[in-house]
Coordinates of C-alpha atoms in Angstrom, one line a residue:
Chain A
M267 CA 0.0 0.0 0.0
M268 CA 2.8 2.4 0.9
A269 CA 4.5 1.7 -2.4
Y270 CA 1.3 2.5 -4.2
V271 CA 0.8 5.8 -2.4
R272 CA 4.4 6.7 -3.0
L273 CA 3.9 6.0 -6.7
L274 CA 0.9 8.2 -6.9
V275 CA 2.7 11.0 -5.1
A276 CA 5.7 10.6 -7.4
L277 CA 3.5 10.6 -10.6
G278 CA 1.5 13.6 -9.3
L279 CA 4.7 15.6 -8.7
L280 CA 6.1 14.5 -12.1
S281 CA 3.0 15.6 -14.0
L282 CA 3.0 18.9 -12.1
L283 CA 6.6 19.5 -13.1
L284 CA 5.9 18.5 -16.7
F285 CA 2.9 20.8 -16.7
V286 CA 5.1 23.8 -15.7
V287 CA 7.8 22.8 -18.2
S288 CA 5.1 22.6 -20.9
L289 CA 4.1 26.2 -20.1
L290 CA 7.7 27.3 -20.6
V291 CA 8.5 25.6 -23.9
G292 CA 7.5 27.2 -27.2
P293 CA 8.7 28.6 -30.4
A294 CA 8.6 32.1 -29.1
G295 CA 11.6 31.2 -26.9
V296 CA 11.1 33.6 -23.9
S297 CA 12.9 33.2 -20.6
P298 CA 11.1 31.2 -18.0
R299 CA 11.0 34.0 -15.4
L300 CA 9.5 36.5 -17.9
S301 CA 7.0 33.9 -19.1
L302 CA 5.8 32.9 -15.6
S303 CA 5.4 36.5 -14.5
A304 CA 3.5 37.3 -17.6
L305 CA 1.2 34.3 -17.0
I306 CA 0.6 35.1 -13.3
F307 CA 0.6 38.8 -13.1
G308 CA -0.2 39.7 -16.6
D309 CA 0.2 42.9 -18.5
A310 CA -1.3 44.2 -21.8
G311 CA 1.7 42.8 -23.7
P312 CA 1.7 40.0 -26.2
L313 CA 3.6 37.6 -23.9
T314 CA 0.6 37.5 -21.5
L315 CA -1.6 36.7 -24.5
V316 CA 0.8 33.9 -25.5
M317 CA 1.0 32.4 -22.0
R318 CA -2.7 32.7 -21.2
E319 CA -4.4 31.9 -24.5
I320 CA -1.9 29.6 -26.2
R321 CA 0.4 27.8 -23.8
L322 CA -1.9 27.4 -20.8
P323 CA -4.7 25.7 -22.8
R324 CA -2.1 23.6 -24.5
A325 CA -0.6 22.4 -21.2
I326 CA -4.1 21.8 -19.7
L327 CA -5.1 19.8 -22.7
G328 CA -1.8 17.8 -22.6
A329 CA -2.6 16.7 -19.0
V330 CA -6.3 16.1 -19.6
I331 CA -5.9 14.1 -22.8
G332 CA -3.0 12.1 -21.4
A333 CA -5.1 11.2 -18.4
A334 CA -8.0 10.2 -20.6
L335 CA -5.8 8.0 -22.7
G336 CA -4.0 6.4 -19.8
L337 CA -7.2 5.8 -17.9
G338 CA -9.0 4.6 -21.0
G339 CA -6.2 2.1 -21.7
A340 CA -6.1 0.8 -18.2
A341 CA -9.9 0.3 -18.1
M342 CA -10.0 -1.6 -21.3
Q343 CA -7.1 -3.8 -20.3
G344 CA -8.7 -4.5 -17.0
Y345 CA -12.0 -5.4 -18.4
L346 CA -10.7 -7.5 -21.3
R347 CA -7.9 -9.0 -19.2
N348 CA -5.6 -8.3 -22.1
P349 CA -2.5 -6.2 -21.8
M350 CA -2.7 -5.3 -25.5
A351 CA -6.1 -3.5 -25.3
E352 CA -5.6 0.2 -26.1
P353 CA -7.9 2.8 -27.6
G354 CA -5.5 3.8 -30.3
I355 CA -4.5 0.4 -31.5
L356 CA -8.0 -1.0 -31.3
G357 CA -9.5 1.7 -33.5
V358 CA -11.5 3.5 -30.8
S359 CA -9.5 6.8 -31.4
G360 CA -9.8 6.2 -35.1
T361 CA -13.6 5.9 -35.1
A362 CA -13.8 8.9 -32.7
A363 CA -11.8 10.9 -35.3
L364 CA -14.2 9.7 -38.0
G365 CA -17.1 11.0 -35.9
A366 CA -15.4 14.3 -35.4
V367 CA -14.5 14.7 -39.1
L368 CA -18.1 14.0 -40.1
A369 CA -19.4 16.6 -37.6
I370 CA -17.0 19.2 -39.0
Q371 CA -17.6 18.4 -42.7
T372 CA -21.4 18.3 -42.5
G373 CA -21.2 21.7 -40.9
L374 CA -22.8 20.6 -37.7
T375 CA -20.0 22.0 -35.6
A376 CA -20.5 25.4 -37.2
T377 CA -24.0 25.7 -35.7
F378 CA -23.5 23.7 -32.5
A379 CA -19.9 23.5 -31.1
L380 CA -20.6 20.6 -28.8
A381 CA -21.5 18.5 -31.8
L382 CA -17.8 17.8 -32.2
P383 CA -17.1 15.9 -29.0
F384 CA -20.6 14.3 -29.1
A385 CA -19.9 12.9 -32.6
A386 CA -16.5 11.7 -31.6
L387 CA -18.1 10.1 -28.5
A388 CA -20.6 8.3 -30.7
G389 CA -17.8 7.1 -33.0
A390 CA -15.7 5.8 -30.0
G391 CA -18.8 4.2 -28.5
V392 CA -19.5 2.2 -31.6
A393 CA -16.0 0.9 -31.7
V394 CA -15.8 0.0 -28.0
T395 CA -19.2 -1.8 -28.2
L396 CA -18.1 -3.7 -31.3
L397 CA -14.8 -4.7 -29.7
L398 CA -16.5 -6.0 -26.5
F399 CA -19.0 -7.9 -28.6
L400 CA -16.3 -9.4 -30.8
A401 CA -14.0 -10.3 -27.8
G402 CA -16.9 -12.2 -26.2
R403 CA -16.7 -13.9 -22.9
R404 CA -13.4 -15.6 -23.6
G405 CA -12.1 -14.0 -26.7
G406 CA -8.3 -14.5 -27.0
A407 CA -5.8 -11.7 -27.4
L408 CA -5.5 -12.3 -31.1
T409 CA -9.3 -12.0 -31.8
L410 CA -9.3 -8.7 -30.1
I411 CA -6.3 -7.3 -31.9
L412 CA -7.5 -8.5 -35.3
A413 CA -10.9 -6.9 -34.7
G414 CA -9.2 -3.7 -33.7
I415 CA -7.1 -3.7 -36.9
A416 CA -10.2 -4.1 -39.0
I417 CA -12.0 -1.3 -37.2
S418 CA -8.9 1.0 -37.4
A419 CA -8.5 0.4 -41.1
L420 CA -12.1 1.1 -41.9
A421 CA -12.2 4.2 -39.7
G422 CA -9.0 5.5 -41.3
A423 CA -10.2 4.9 -44.9
L424 CA -13.6 6.6 -44.2
T425 CA -11.9 9.6 -42.6
S426 CA -9.6 10.0 -45.6
L427 CA -12.6 9.6 -47.9
V428 CA -14.7 12.3 -46.2
L429 CA -11.8 14.7 -46.1
N430 CA -10.9 14.0 -49.8
L431 CA -14.5 14.7 -50.9
S432 CA -14.6 18.0 -49.0
P433 CA -14.9 21.1 -51.2
N434 CA -12.5 22.9 -48.9
P435 CA -9.0 23.0 -50.2
F436 CA -7.4 22.5 -46.8
A437 CA -9.4 19.5 -45.7
A438 CA -7.3 16.8 -47.3
N439 CA -4.3 18.1 -45.5
E440 CA -6.0 17.3 -42.2
I441 CA -5.8 13.6 -42.6
I442 CA -2.4 13.8 -40.9
F443 CA -3.8 15.6 -37.9
W444 CA -6.6 13.2 -37.4
M445 CA -4.3 10.1 -37.7
M446 CA -1.4 11.5 -35.7
G447 CA -2.8 14.1 -33.3
S448 CA -1.4 17.4 -32.2
L449 CA -1.9 20.1 -29.5
A450 CA -0.5 23.0 -31.5
D451 CA -2.4 26.2 -31.3
R452 CA -5.4 24.9 -29.4
S453 CA -7.4 27.3 -27.2
F454 CA -9.6 27.4 -24.2
L455 CA -12.5 26.7 -26.5
H456 CA -11.0 23.2 -26.9
V457 CA -10.4 22.8 -23.2
A458 CA -14.1 23.6 -22.7
L459 CA -15.0 20.9 -25.2
A460 CA -12.8 18.1 -23.9
L461 CA -12.7 18.7 -20.1
P462 CA -16.4 17.9 -19.3
F463 CA -16.2 14.7 -21.3
F464 CA -13.1 13.6 -19.5
A465 CA -14.6 14.4 -16.1
L466 CA -17.8 12.4 -17.0
G467 CA -15.8 9.5 -18.2
A468 CA -13.5 9.5 -15.2
C469 CA -16.5 9.6 -12.8
L470 CA -18.0 6.6 -14.6
I471 CA -14.8 4.5 -14.7
L472 CA -12.8 5.2 -11.5
P473 CA -15.5 3.6 -9.2
L474 CA -15.3 0.4 -11.3
G475 CA -11.9 -0.5 -9.8
R476 CA -13.3 -3.0 -7.3
G477 CA -15.4 -4.7 -10.0
L478 CA -12.3 -4.9 -12.3
D479 CA -10.3 -6.4 -9.5
S480 CA -12.9 -9.1 -9.0
L481 CA -13.0 -9.8 -12.7
T482 CA -9.4 -11.0 -12.6
L483 CA -10.8 -14.2 -11.0
G484 CA -13.1 -14.7 -14.0
E485 CA -16.6 -13.6 -14.8
D486 CA -18.4 -16.3 -12.8
A487 CA -16.3 -15.7 -9.7
A488 CA -16.8 -11.9 -10.0
E489 CA -20.6 -12.4 -10.3
A490 CA -20.4 -14.6 -7.2
L491 CA -18.7 -11.8 -5.4
G492 CA -21.6 -9.5 -6.3
V493 CA -20.2 -7.7 -9.3
R494 CA -23.0 -6.9 -11.9
I495 CA -21.1 -7.6 -15.1
V496 CA -23.7 -6.0 -17.4
R497 CA -23.8 -2.8 -15.5
L498 CA -20.0 -2.7 -15.3
R499 CA -19.7 -3.3 -19.1
V500 CA -22.2 -0.5 -19.9
L501 CA -20.5 2.0 -17.6
L502 CA -17.1 1.1 -19.0
V503 CA -18.2 1.5 -22.6
A504 CA -19.8 4.9 -21.8
G505 CA -16.8 6.1 -19.8
V506 CA -14.2 5.1 -22.3
A507 CA -16.3 6.5 -25.2
A508 CA -16.7 9.8 -23.4
M509 CA -13.1 10.2 -22.5
I510 CA -11.6 9.1 -25.8
G511 CA -14.3 10.9 -27.8
G512 CA -13.6 14.2 -26.0
A513 CA -9.8 13.8 -26.3
T514 CA -9.8 12.8 -29.9
A515 CA -12.3 15.6 -30.9
V516 CA -9.8 18.3 -30.0
A517 CA -6.4 16.6 -30.4
G518 CA -6.8 13.9 -33.0
A519 CA -5.9 10.2 -32.5
I520 CA -2.9 9.7 -30.3
G521 CA -2.0 6.1 -30.0
F522 CA 0.0 3.9 -27.6
V523 CA -0.4 6.0 -24.5
G524 CA -3.0 3.7 -23.0
L525 CA -0.7 0.7 -23.8
V526 CA 2.6 1.9 -22.5
V527 CA 1.5 3.6 -19.3
P528 CA -0.4 0.7 -17.7
H529 CA 2.4 -1.6 -18.8
L530 CA 5.1 0.4 -17.1
L531 CA 3.1 0.9 -13.9
R532 CA 1.8 -2.7 -13.5
R533 CA 5.0 -3.8 -12.0
T534 CA 4.8 -1.3 -9.1
V535 CA 1.1 -1.4 -8.7
G536 CA 0.7 -5.1 -8.9
A537 CA -1.9 -7.2 -10.6
Q538 CA -4.9 -5.1 -9.4
P539 CA -6.6 -3.4 -12.3
G540 CA -8.5 -1.2 -9.9
R541 CA -5.4 0.4 -8.5
L542 CA -3.9 0.7 -11.9
L543 CA -6.8 3.1 -13.1
F544 CA -5.8 6.1 -11.1
A545 CA -2.1 5.6 -11.5
S546 CA -2.5 5.2 -15.3
A547 CA -4.4 8.5 -15.5
L548 CA -1.5 10.3 -13.8
G549 CA 1.0 8.4 -15.9
G550 CA -0.9 9.2 -19.1
A551 CA -0.8 12.9 -18.2
C552 CA 3.0 12.6 -17.7
M553 CA 3.5 10.8 -21.0
V554 CA 1.5 13.2 -23.2
L555 CA 2.9 16.3 -21.5
A556 CA 6.4 14.9 -22.1
A557 CA 5.7 14.0 -25.7
D558 CA 4.2 17.4 -26.3
I559 CA 7.3 19.1 -24.8
A560 CA 9.5 16.8 -27.0
V561 CA 7.7 17.8 -30.3
R562 CA 8.3 21.4 -29.5
L563 CA 12.0 20.9 -28.6
I564 CA 12.9 18.6 -31.6
L565 CA 11.2 20.6 -34.4
P566 CA 10.0 23.9 -32.9
D567 CA 8.6 25.3 -36.1
R568 CA 7.3 22.3 -37.9
D569 CA 4.4 21.0 -35.8
L570 CA 5.8 17.5 -35.4
K571 CA 2.7 15.4 -34.6
L572 CA 2.3 14.0 -31.1
G573 CA 1.2 10.6 -32.3
V574 CA 4.6 10.2 -34.0
M575 CA 6.4 10.5 -30.7
T576 CA 4.0 8.2 -28.8
A577 CA 4.3 5.6 -31.7
I578 CA 8.1 5.7 -31.6
V579 CA 8.0 5.0 -27.8
G580 CA 5.0 2.7 -27.9
T581 CA 5.7 0.3 -30.8
P582 CA 8.7 -1.4 -29.2
F583 CA 6.4 -2.1 -26.1
F584 CA 3.7 -3.4 -28.3
L585 CA 6.1 -5.8 -30.2
H586 CA 7.5 -6.9 -26.9
L587 CA 4.0 -7.8 -25.6
I588 CA 3.3 -9.7 -28.8
Y589 CA 6.6 -11.5 -28.4
R590 CA 5.7 -12.5 -24.8
T591 CA 2.2 -13.7 -25.6
R592 CA 3.2 -15.7 -28.7
G593 CA 1.6 -19.2 -28.7
R594 CA -1.0 -18.1 -26.1
G595 CA -3.1 -16.5 -28.8
Chain B
M87 CA 31.7 43.1 -93.1
R88 CA 29.4 45.4 -91.1
F89 CA 27.0 45.6 -94.1
I90 CA 26.8 41.8 -94.2
D91 CA 26.2 41.6 -90.5
R92 CA 23.4 44.1 -90.8
I93 CA 21.8 42.2 -93.7
S94 CA 22.0 38.9 -92.0
G95 CA 20.6 40.5 -88.9
I96 CA 17.6 41.9 -90.8
L97 CA 17.2 38.6 -92.5
L98 CA 17.2 36.7 -89.2
A99 CA 14.6 39.0 -87.7
V100 CA 12.3 38.6 -90.7
L101 CA 12.7 34.9 -90.6
A102 CA 12.0 34.8 -86.9
A103 CA 8.9 37.0 -87.4
A104 CA 7.7 34.8 -90.2
S105 CA 8.3 31.6 -88.3
Q106 CA 6.4 33.1 -85.3
V107 CA 3.4 33.9 -87.5
A108 CA 3.5 30.5 -89.0
A109 CA 3.9 28.9 -85.6
A110 CA 1.1 30.8 -83.9
P111 CA -1.1 28.0 -82.5
Q112 CA -4.7 28.0 -83.5
R113 CA -6.2 25.7 -80.8
V114 CA -4.7 26.5 -77.4
V115 CA -5.8 24.6 -74.2
S116 CA -4.7 25.9 -70.8
M117 CA -4.6 23.5 -67.8
N118 CA -3.4 25.9 -65.2
L119 CA -5.3 28.6 -63.3
C120 CA -2.6 31.2 -63.7
A121 CA -1.9 30.4 -67.4
D122 CA -5.7 30.5 -67.9
Q123 CA -5.9 34.1 -66.9
L124 CA -2.8 35.2 -68.9
A125 CA -4.1 33.3 -72.0
M126 CA -7.6 35.0 -71.7
M127 CA -5.9 38.4 -71.7
L128 CA -3.5 37.7 -74.6
A129 CA -5.1 35.2 -76.9
A130 CA -6.7 36.3 -80.2
P131 CA -10.5 35.6 -80.5
G132 CA -11.0 31.9 -81.1
Q133 CA -7.5 31.0 -80.4
L134 CA -8.0 29.8 -76.8
I135 CA -10.4 26.8 -76.8
S136 CA -10.4 25.7 -73.2
V137 CA -9.4 26.8 -69.7
S138 CA -9.1 24.9 -66.5
Y139 CA -12.2 24.5 -64.3
L140 CA -10.5 26.5 -61.6
A141 CA -10.7 29.6 -63.8
R142 CA -14.4 29.8 -63.1
D143 CA -14.0 29.5 -59.3
P144 CA -14.6 33.1 -58.1
E145 CA -12.5 32.5 -55.0
A146 CA -9.4 31.3 -56.9
S147 CA -9.7 33.2 -60.2
A148 CA -9.7 36.9 -60.8
M149 CA -11.4 36.3 -64.2
A150 CA -14.2 33.9 -63.2
V151 CA -16.7 35.9 -65.3
E152 CA -14.5 36.0 -68.4
A153 CA -13.9 32.2 -68.0
Q154 CA -17.6 31.6 -68.4
A155 CA -17.1 32.1 -72.2
F156 CA -14.7 29.2 -72.4
P157 CA -15.3 25.4 -72.1
V158 CA -13.5 24.1 -69.1
N159 CA -11.2 21.1 -68.7
H160 CA -10.1 19.2 -65.6
G161 CA -6.5 18.5 -66.7
L162 CA -7.2 14.9 -67.8
A163 CA -5.2 13.6 -70.7
E164 CA -8.3 12.1 -72.4
E165 CA -10.4 15.3 -72.5
I166 CA -7.5 17.4 -73.5
F167 CA -6.6 15.0 -76.4
L168 CA -10.1 15.0 -77.7
L169 CA -10.0 18.8 -78.0
Q170 CA -7.3 18.3 -80.6
P171 CA -5.1 21.2 -79.4
D172 CA -2.0 22.4 -81.2
L173 CA -0.7 23.8 -78.0
V174 CA -1.3 22.9 -74.4
I175 CA -0.1 25.2 -71.6
A176 CA 0.4 23.6 -68.3
G177 CA 1.8 24.5 -64.8
Q178 CA 5.0 23.2 -63.6
Y179 CA 3.9 21.1 -60.7
T180 CA 0.4 19.9 -61.3
T181 CA -1.1 17.5 -63.8
Q182 CA 2.4 16.1 -64.6
A183 CA 1.1 12.7 -65.6
T184 CA -1.3 14.3 -68.1
V185 CA 1.6 16.4 -69.5
S186 CA 3.9 13.4 -70.1
M187 CA 1.0 11.5 -71.7
L188 CA 0.2 14.4 -74.0
K189 CA 3.8 14.7 -75.0
R190 CA 3.9 11.0 -75.9
L191 CA 0.8 11.6 -78.1
G192 CA 2.8 14.3 -79.9
I193 CA 0.9 17.4 -78.7
P194 CA 3.2 20.4 -78.1
V195 CA 3.1 21.3 -74.4
A196 CA 4.4 24.6 -73.0
I197 CA 5.2 24.5 -69.2
M198 CA 4.9 27.7 -67.2
A199 CA 6.6 28.0 -63.9
P200 CA 4.7 29.7 -61.0
A201 CA 5.6 33.4 -60.5
D202 CA 7.5 33.9 -57.3
S203 CA 8.0 37.6 -57.6
L204 CA 6.6 40.6 -59.5
E205 CA 9.6 40.2 -61.9
D206 CA 8.5 36.7 -62.6
A207 CA 5.0 37.9 -63.2
R208 CA 6.3 40.3 -65.9
D209 CA 8.3 37.3 -67.4
R210 CA 5.2 35.1 -67.5
M211 CA 3.2 37.8 -69.4
T212 CA 6.0 37.9 -72.0
E213 CA 6.3 34.1 -72.1
M214 CA 2.5 33.8 -72.7
G215 CA 2.7 36.3 -75.5
A216 CA 5.5 34.3 -77.2
H217 CA 3.6 31.0 -76.8
L218 CA 0.4 32.5 -78.3
G219 CA 2.3 34.3 -81.1
H220 CA 1.3 37.8 -79.9
P221 CA 4.5 39.2 -78.3
E222 CA 3.4 42.8 -79.1
K223 CA 0.3 42.4 -77.0
A224 CA 2.4 41.0 -74.1
T225 CA 4.8 44.0 -74.4
A226 CA 1.9 46.4 -74.2
L227 CA 0.5 44.4 -71.2
V228 CA 3.8 44.6 -69.4
A229 CA 4.2 48.3 -70.1
E230 CA 0.7 49.0 -68.7
F231 CA 1.5 46.8 -65.7
D232 CA 4.8 48.6 -65.0
E233 CA 3.1 52.0 -65.3
N234 CA 0.3 51.1 -62.9
L235 CA 2.8 49.4 -60.5
G236 CA 5.0 52.5 -60.6
R237 CA 2.0 54.6 -59.6
L238 CA 1.0 52.3 -56.7
A239 CA 4.4 51.2 -55.4
Q240 CA 5.5 52.8 -52.1
D241 CA 8.7 52.6 -50.1
A242 CA 8.6 49.7 -47.7
D243 CA 11.7 50.5 -45.6
E244 CA 9.8 52.6 -43.0
G245 CA 6.4 51.2 -43.6
P246 CA 4.1 49.4 -41.1
R247 CA 5.0 45.8 -40.2
A248 CA 2.6 43.3 -41.7
A249 CA 2.1 39.5 -41.6
I250 CA 0.2 37.2 -44.0
Y251 CA -1.7 34.5 -42.0
A252 CA -3.5 31.7 -43.7
A253 CA -5.0 28.3 -42.8
H254 CA -2.7 26.0 -40.9
G255 CA -0.8 29.1 -39.7
Y256 CA 0.9 29.5 -43.0
T257 CA 2.7 32.7 -43.9
F258 CA 4.7 34.0 -46.9
G259 CA 8.2 35.3 -46.7
P260 CA 9.9 38.1 -48.7
Q261 CA 11.0 35.8 -51.5
S262 CA 7.6 35.0 -52.8
L263 CA 5.0 36.7 -55.0
S264 CA 3.0 37.6 -51.9
G265 CA 6.1 39.0 -50.3
D266 CA 6.6 41.2 -53.3
I267 CA 3.0 42.4 -53.1
L268 CA 3.5 43.4 -49.5
R269 CA 6.7 45.3 -50.3
A270 CA 5.2 47.1 -53.3
A271 CA 2.4 48.2 -51.0
G272 CA 4.9 49.7 -48.7
L273 CA 4.7 47.2 -45.9
R274 CA 7.5 45.4 -44.1
N275 CA 7.0 41.6 -43.8
V276 CA 7.4 40.2 -40.3
A277 CA 8.0 36.7 -41.7
E278 CA 11.5 38.1 -42.4
E279 CA 12.0 38.8 -38.7
A280 CA 10.9 35.2 -38.0
G281 CA 13.6 34.0 -40.4
L282 CA 11.2 32.7 -43.1
D283 CA 12.5 33.6 -46.5
R284 CA 10.0 32.0 -48.8
G285 CA 7.3 31.1 -46.3
G286 CA 6.2 28.4 -44.0
M287 CA 4.3 27.6 -40.8
L288 CA 4.4 30.4 -38.3
A289 CA 3.3 29.2 -34.9
L290 CA 0.5 31.4 -33.5
E291 CA 2.5 32.4 -30.5
R292 CA 5.4 33.7 -32.7
L293 CA 2.9 35.8 -34.6
V294 CA 1.5 37.2 -31.4
M295 CA 5.0 38.0 -30.1
L296 CA 5.9 39.6 -33.4
A297 CA 2.9 42.0 -32.9
P298 CA 2.5 43.2 -36.5
D299 CA 0.7 46.4 -37.3
L300 CA -1.4 44.7 -40.0
V301 CA -2.5 41.1 -40.4
I302 CA -3.5 40.0 -43.9
L303 CA -5.8 37.1 -43.0
S304 CA -6.9 34.4 -45.5
Q305 CA -10.6 34.2 -46.1
R306 CA -12.6 31.1 -45.2
R307 CA -13.2 28.9 -48.2
G308 CA -16.3 27.0 -49.0
G309 CA -17.0 23.8 -47.1
N310 CA -15.6 23.2 -43.6
S311 CA -12.1 22.5 -42.3
R312 CA -10.2 22.3 -39.1
A313 CA -7.2 24.0 -40.7
E314 CA -9.1 27.3 -40.8
E315 CA -10.0 27.1 -37.1
I316 CA -6.8 28.9 -36.3
L317 CA -8.2 32.0 -37.9
N318 CA -10.7 32.1 -35.0
H319 CA -8.3 31.5 -32.2
P320 CA -8.9 33.8 -29.2
A321 CA -5.2 34.9 -29.2
L322 CA -5.4 35.9 -32.9
R323 CA -8.7 37.7 -32.3
A324 CA -7.1 39.6 -29.4
L325 CA -4.1 40.5 -31.6
L326 CA -6.5 41.8 -34.2
E327 CA -8.0 44.2 -31.7
E328 CA -4.7 46.0 -31.7
A329 CA -3.6 45.5 -35.3
G330 CA -5.4 46.2 -38.5
V331 CA -6.7 43.4 -40.6
A332 CA -6.8 43.1 -44.4
P333 CA -8.3 40.2 -46.4
L334 CA -6.1 37.8 -48.3
T335 CA -8.3 37.5 -51.4
D336 CA -6.7 34.4 -53.1
R337 CA -7.8 35.4 -56.6
N338 CA -5.6 38.5 -56.6
W339 CA -2.7 37.0 -54.8
V340 CA -1.9 33.5 -56.1
C341 CA -1.1 34.2 -59.8
G342 CA 1.5 36.4 -61.4
T343 CA -0.9 38.4 -63.5
P344 CA -1.7 42.1 -63.6
H345 CA -4.4 41.4 -61.1
V346 CA -1.8 41.5 -58.3
L347 CA -2.1 45.2 -58.7
R348 CA -5.5 45.0 -57.2
A349 CA -4.0 43.2 -54.2
I350 CA -1.3 46.0 -53.9
A351 CA -4.0 48.7 -54.2
G352 CA -6.1 47.0 -51.5
L353 CA -3.2 46.9 -49.1
A354 CA -2.2 50.5 -49.8
V355 CA -5.7 51.5 -48.6
E356 CA -5.3 49.5 -45.4
R357 CA -1.8 50.9 -44.9
D358 CA -3.1 54.5 -45.1
A359 CA -6.0 53.7 -42.9
G360 CA -3.7 52.3 -40.3
Q361 CA -1.4 55.3 -40.3
E362 CA -4.2 57.8 -39.6
P363 CA -4.3 58.7 -35.9
K364 CA -7.0 56.5 -34.2

């Protein structure tokens, strides 16, 4: 227990540190002292505008979206009892992006801003439901991954199609954003769109910890312990869809966070999916904040996409997991 | 010796003129938005038989109305071939597959490079005149262009600082046609301060920190896109409360034709408005 609390405190401090660093890193290249004083005290100058309207929402979104992806990954892994379940790889983020793209291209978002996260939520919800259905009561890891690949491929193809058909000359260019994700030049409007969905999803999923713990003994045993599996499943689907939908609607599809973070933390937390939930939310925030700092340090002027960074870190983990589960299919 | 030189010189000139008349193409097809507009200005009646579909797009083309009089093509080899042109004028970077196929079919293709400066624009007018066999019309067009430019052009060294800002946060540097338009309108380009020569992405926070006096903002296009969301960013809106704003009307900015003068004239108005005491 002590180790768990220490871990949470450490992750909390780390995410706080990364949050502050994220505020201080940017193409404008202003000294940290000036930046922070402009953020906190404020003046009429352009630096205050940069700090309050560009960097602050970016850092908040990094933390919120990271937490959403980490928590979403941990919840899916816990429920499916499969360390390879992850919203990005299994196409949940991809279908969320498709929903968001449809909402933008049909003009819905122009009349009703909340249509964006709601459409992304609907897309994510369809994918999660489909995945749970296909995985079944005892679906193996392979079944799940293959189903995810199919859903990802379809969502990616349809997203490209919709953007290619758009009469707008810039739309086709956006395929990269929706597939790879970015936090560049987001604003508080986007925080307002994503945050409520994250809060809703977290409120639905965090209380499921005990149920997920019991589920490690198998569904029958969990039911015998008083876990209502159907209710748990519905809440999980709704929670994951809300969080991933909200995150993807404003930042595009960012993969591998929900895979890497629970994987790294499982060793310290132990084999209790319930405990892993909260730790993964903090860990996800750390990972996305760190990746978003990295993209700005590596190529400050080129808007290097976040998903590229997380994929570079995440793919070796994924291959390692596949290697370990070989033959257990 | 000198006499023979002069005779041969005259002979060469006559020959060149004769070959030009003989070579003047009768069925010209243009497949490029910028070539479309120059061809419509310089072709003899009946000489130009088709322009690209973009020429009719009022957002992209400064001659959308004139283009209504011409059948349009979509840059596809099949439709171009069926028009039986004796000259096809294409852009340098687009429709390359079509161009190579037309060449294999034995159709003469003239390639026109995009104009990256006002000097280039002048060259394109002359080039188009030569392709169409009407160099004298092109010379007159260039002379008129130079005269109007001379009347409009202002000294940029002490002028207000301006930035072009388009979808995706794209800006144009001094070594571009848009950069030349800015300079001719007496504006200093802040992209230069940001170290961008030709153009590129300018992060919104760098634009805000550069605090230009005038922002030339791209206009939203039909349909919807995420790329144009940046034009509504609260930080940009706050910047525009301090700075002036002018529209980046694509049709007058993208092509090296005399229509860039409209862009320069439009900017000059904004420049003067910004310099009046508020």
